Short mmCIF file of C-alpha atoms in Angstrom, two decimals:
data_model
loop_
_atom_site.label_atom_id
_atom_site.label_comp_id
_atom_site.label_asym_id
_atom_site.label_seq_id
_atom_site.Cartn_x
_atom_site.Cartn_y
_atom_site.Cartn_z
CA MET A 4 -15.26 -16.18 7.73
CA ALA A 5 -13.27 -19.35 8.43
CA LEU A 6 -12.78 -21.78 5.55
CA GLN A 7 -14.20 -25.24 5.09
CA ILE A 8 -11.55 -26.98 3.01
CA VAL A 9 -12.21 -29.93 0.73
CA TRP A 10 -8.75 -31.41 0.28
CA PHE A 11 -8.39 -33.25 -3.02
CA ARG A 12 -5.53 -35.70 -3.47
CA ARG A 13 -5.97 -38.78 -5.68
CA ASP A 14 -9.76 -38.42 -5.72
CA LEU A 15 -10.02 -35.87 -8.55
CA ARG A 16 -13.75 -36.08 -9.22
CA THR A 17 -17.07 -34.57 -8.09
CA THR A 18 -19.14 -37.78 -8.28
CA ASP A 19 -18.86 -40.46 -5.58
CA HIS A 20 -17.06 -37.99 -3.34
CA ALA A 21 -18.39 -38.19 0.22
CA PRO A 22 -16.15 -35.39 1.63
CA LEU A 23 -17.30 -32.96 -1.06
CA VAL A 24 -20.97 -33.79 -0.46
CA ALA A 25 -20.60 -33.46 3.32
CA ALA A 26 -18.80 -30.12 3.11
CA ALA A 27 -21.18 -28.69 0.48
CA ALA A 28 -24.15 -29.54 2.70
CA ARG A 29 -22.65 -27.39 5.48
CA GLY A 30 -21.97 -24.30 3.41
CA PRO A 31 -19.29 -22.54 1.35
CA CYS A 32 -16.14 -24.59 0.64
CA LEU A 33 -12.63 -23.99 -0.58
CA CYS A 34 -11.75 -26.85 -2.94
CA LEU A 35 -7.99 -27.31 -2.70
CA PHE A 36 -5.27 -29.36 -4.37
CA VAL A 37 -1.64 -29.02 -3.30
CA TYR A 38 1.34 -29.86 -5.49
CA GLU A 39 3.76 -31.33 -2.95
CA PRO A 40 7.44 -31.15 -4.00
CA GLU A 41 8.40 -34.16 -1.87
CA LEU A 42 5.87 -36.31 -3.75
CA LEU A 43 6.80 -34.87 -7.15
CA GLN A 44 10.48 -35.63 -6.50
CA ALA A 45 9.87 -39.14 -5.16
CA PRO A 46 11.40 -42.12 -7.03
CA ASP A 47 7.94 -43.48 -7.91
CA PHE A 48 6.84 -40.25 -9.65
CA ASP A 49 7.43 -39.77 -13.38
CA PRO A 50 6.96 -36.67 -15.56
CA THR A 51 4.20 -38.53 -17.39
CA HIS A 52 2.35 -38.74 -14.07
CA LEU A 53 2.36 -34.94 -13.95
CA GLU A 54 0.77 -34.77 -17.41
CA PHE A 55 -2.00 -37.13 -16.32
CA LEU A 56 -2.41 -35.24 -13.04
CA ASN A 57 -2.74 -31.87 -14.77
CA GLN A 58 -5.34 -33.19 -17.20
CA SER A 59 -7.32 -34.57 -14.26
CA LEU A 60 -7.04 -31.27 -12.36
CA ALA A 61 -8.28 -29.32 -15.38
CA SER A 62 -11.25 -31.68 -15.69
CA LEU A 63 -12.03 -31.34 -11.98
CA HIS A 64 -11.82 -27.55 -12.16
CA SER A 65 -14.32 -27.55 -15.04
CA ASP A 66 -16.73 -29.78 -13.10
CA LEU A 67 -16.46 -27.60 -9.99
CA GLN A 68 -17.15 -24.46 -12.04
CA ARG A 69 -20.31 -26.10 -13.34
CA LEU A 70 -21.34 -26.59 -9.68
CA GLY A 71 -20.61 -22.97 -8.73
CA ASN A 72 -17.10 -23.37 -7.32
CA GLN A 73 -13.52 -23.67 -8.55
CA LEU A 74 -10.34 -25.57 -7.79
CA VAL A 75 -7.63 -23.66 -5.93
CA LEU A 76 -4.08 -24.87 -6.55
CA ARG A 77 -1.17 -24.32 -4.19
CA VAL A 78 2.43 -25.53 -4.17
CA GLY A 79 4.21 -26.46 -0.95
CA ARG A 80 4.75 -28.85 1.91
CA LEU A 81 1.92 -29.90 4.18
CA PRO A 82 0.75 -28.89 6.67
CA ASP A 83 2.61 -25.64 5.82
CA VAL A 84 0.03 -24.72 3.16
CA PHE A 85 -2.79 -25.25 5.65
CA ILE A 86 -0.94 -23.21 8.27
CA GLU A 87 -0.64 -20.31 5.82
CA LEU A 88 -4.34 -20.46 4.90
CA HIS A 89 -5.32 -20.70 8.57
CA ARG A 90 -3.17 -17.69 9.44
CA GLU A 91 -4.67 -15.61 6.63
CA PHE A 92 -8.32 -16.69 6.62
CA GLY A 93 -8.91 -19.22 9.40
CA ILE A 94 -9.90 -22.85 8.79
CA SER A 95 -13.04 -24.25 10.41
CA ALA A 96 -12.74 -27.85 9.13
CA ILE A 97 -10.90 -30.06 6.63
CA PHE A 98 -12.74 -32.70 4.61
CA GLY A 99 -10.99 -35.40 2.61
CA HIS A 100 -10.73 -39.07 1.75
CA GLU A 101 -8.39 -41.43 3.53
CA GLU A 102 -5.52 -41.89 1.10
CA THR A 103 -3.70 -45.12 0.39
CA GLY A 104 -0.41 -43.93 -1.05
CA ASN A 105 3.26 -44.37 -0.18
CA TRP A 106 5.41 -43.73 2.88
CA ILE A 107 5.73 -40.04 2.02
CA SER A 108 1.96 -39.49 1.84
CA TYR A 109 1.47 -41.57 5.00
CA GLN A 110 3.86 -39.36 6.95
CA ARG A 111 2.26 -36.26 5.40
CA ASP A 112 -1.18 -37.35 6.57
CA ARG A 113 0.15 -37.90 10.09
CA ARG A 114 1.61 -34.39 10.12
CA VAL A 115 -1.65 -32.86 8.91
CA ARG A 116 -3.74 -34.72 11.49
CA ALA A 117 -1.36 -33.77 14.30
CA TRP A 118 -1.38 -30.10 13.29
CA ALA A 119 -5.17 -30.00 12.88
CA LYS A 120 -5.66 -31.59 16.31
CA ALA A 121 -3.27 -29.12 17.95
CA ALA A 122 -5.01 -26.21 16.20
CA GLY A 123 -8.47 -27.46 17.22
CA ILE A 124 -9.55 -27.96 13.60
CA PRO A 125 -11.81 -30.95 12.86
CA CYS A 126 -10.30 -33.19 10.18
CA HIS A 127 -13.05 -35.34 8.64
CA GLU A 128 -11.63 -38.32 6.72
CA PHE A 129 -13.84 -40.67 4.71
CA PRO A 130 -12.86 -44.20 3.57
CA SER A 131 -12.78 -44.76 -0.18
CA ASN A 132 -11.54 -48.33 -0.58
CA GLY A 133 -11.08 -51.64 1.21
CA VAL A 134 -8.11 -50.53 3.31
CA VAL A 135 -9.36 -50.37 6.91
CA ARG A 136 -7.25 -48.21 9.18
CA ARG A 137 -6.36 -48.89 12.79
CA LEU A 138 -7.99 -52.32 13.02
CA SER A 139 -7.46 -53.96 16.39
CA SER A 140 -8.24 -57.38 14.89
CA ARG A 141 -8.09 -58.73 11.34
CA ASP A 142 -11.22 -60.73 12.14
CA ASP A 143 -13.35 -57.64 11.44
CA TRP A 144 -11.79 -56.75 8.08
CA SER A 145 -13.92 -58.97 5.83
CA ALA A 146 -17.23 -57.67 7.19
CA ILE A 147 -16.11 -54.04 6.90
CA TRP A 148 -14.80 -54.61 3.36
CA LYS A 149 -18.08 -56.18 2.24
CA GLN A 150 -20.06 -53.34 3.79
CA ARG A 151 -17.96 -50.75 1.94
CA MET A 152 -18.20 -52.58 -1.38
CA ARG A 153 -22.01 -52.63 -1.11
CA HIS A 154 -22.20 -48.84 -0.90
CA LEU A 155 -23.92 -47.20 -3.84
CA VAL A 156 -22.14 -44.55 -5.89
CA ILE A 157 -22.68 -41.16 -4.24
CA PRO A 158 -24.35 -38.70 -6.65
CA GLU A 159 -22.64 -35.46 -7.52
CA PRO A 160 -23.92 -32.57 -5.35
CA SER A 161 -26.29 -30.22 -7.13
CA GLU A 162 -24.19 -27.27 -5.95
CA VAL A 163 -20.89 -26.65 -4.18
CA PRO A 164 -21.19 -23.21 -2.53
CA ALA A 165 -18.09 -21.07 -3.01
CA VAL A 166 -16.35 -18.88 -0.46
CA PRO A 167 -16.98 -15.12 -0.89
CA VAL A 168 -14.96 -13.58 -3.72
CA GLN A 169 -14.04 -10.75 -1.36
CA LEU A 170 -11.57 -13.11 0.31
CA SER A 171 -9.47 -12.98 -2.88
CA ILE A 172 -7.92 -16.41 -2.38
CA THR A 173 -5.16 -16.84 -4.95
CA SER A 174 -4.50 -19.98 -6.95
CA ALA A 175 -1.37 -21.24 -8.65
CA SER A 176 -1.41 -22.37 -12.28
CA LEU A 177 -1.04 -25.96 -13.44
CA LEU A 178 2.54 -26.92 -12.67
CA THR A 179 4.89 -27.57 -15.60
CA TRP A 180 7.56 -30.27 -15.52
CA GLN A 181 10.20 -27.52 -15.47
CA GLN A 182 8.62 -25.84 -12.43
CA ALA A 183 8.39 -29.22 -10.71
CA GLY A 184 12.10 -29.83 -11.28
CA LEU A 185 11.44 -32.89 -13.45
CA THR A 186 13.02 -34.08 -16.68
CA ALA A 187 11.11 -33.68 -19.94
CA PRO A 188 8.32 -36.27 -20.25
CA ARG A 189 8.86 -39.18 -22.60
CA VAL A 190 7.07 -39.09 -25.94
CA CYS A 191 4.71 -42.03 -25.72
CA SER A 192 1.06 -42.99 -25.88
CA LEU A 193 -0.56 -42.06 -22.58
CA GLN A 194 -3.94 -42.59 -20.99
CA ALA A 195 -5.73 -39.25 -20.82
CA GLY A 196 -6.63 -37.85 -17.41
CA GLY A 197 -10.10 -36.78 -16.29
CA ARG A 198 -13.23 -38.55 -15.07
CA GLN A 199 -14.95 -38.80 -18.45
CA GLN A 200 -11.82 -40.22 -20.03
CA ALA A 201 -11.67 -42.82 -17.24
CA ILE A 202 -15.30 -43.80 -17.86
CA ASP A 203 -14.69 -44.06 -21.61
CA CYS A 204 -11.63 -46.25 -20.99
CA LEU A 205 -13.58 -48.54 -18.66
CA GLN A 206 -16.51 -48.84 -21.05
CA SER A 207 -14.26 -49.68 -23.99
CA PHE A 208 -12.67 -52.45 -21.91
CA LEU A 209 -15.98 -53.87 -20.71
CA GLN A 210 -17.65 -53.72 -24.11
CA VAL A 211 -14.80 -54.30 -26.59
CA ARG A 212 -11.21 -54.73 -25.41
CA GLY A 213 -12.00 -57.00 -22.49
CA ARG A 214 -14.49 -59.37 -24.11
CA ASN A 215 -11.96 -62.20 -24.32
CA TYR A 216 -9.81 -61.06 -21.42
CA ARG A 217 -10.54 -64.05 -19.21
CA SER A 218 -9.79 -66.65 -21.88
CA GLU A 219 -6.85 -64.88 -23.53
CA MET A 220 -4.93 -63.47 -20.57
CA SER A 221 -1.61 -65.05 -19.67
CA SER A 222 -1.60 -67.55 -16.82
#
């Protein structure tokens, strides 16, 4: 049985996730997140980012379990991780959001798309923001942006079918800062990771902290 992979990157949630909904509608999925050393070692990555990331991954794993699936973690370069999974189990399709990241993630995405095309594996990418890729003219950007912003929030799927347990697909554990080759995280007050924590933070801003934001913010 070849795998349908839902590739999670910055989109660590089960609600408003078009790739997850599309893959779940087609059948069993492998929900995958890859710790990528080249991103973890990049100048714009801090050990505190890893703490936030791990909290978000734990929250996502819990939500996927509630839907009948789980989050599989791997560590490695891409597309090498995909190549290994394809060699061992076969991959029928990859589903994911278009990512707006840095130069490293941009080059990574190009490598993944090139490998998937050469291997004959469909790579379904869904837009998630106002960044419109491969526009031939900027004249079309405003209309596309407005269309995307009008989209309603996509409900969480009622179920995310899991791949058969007989496949025995292994998962790594949450990566520690030592394993990632990072320095010890600073002791400071941090925003907690996870979808519910994000909603709580937004609501507290809209209802309390942000009441006078417009009048009191610096010019």
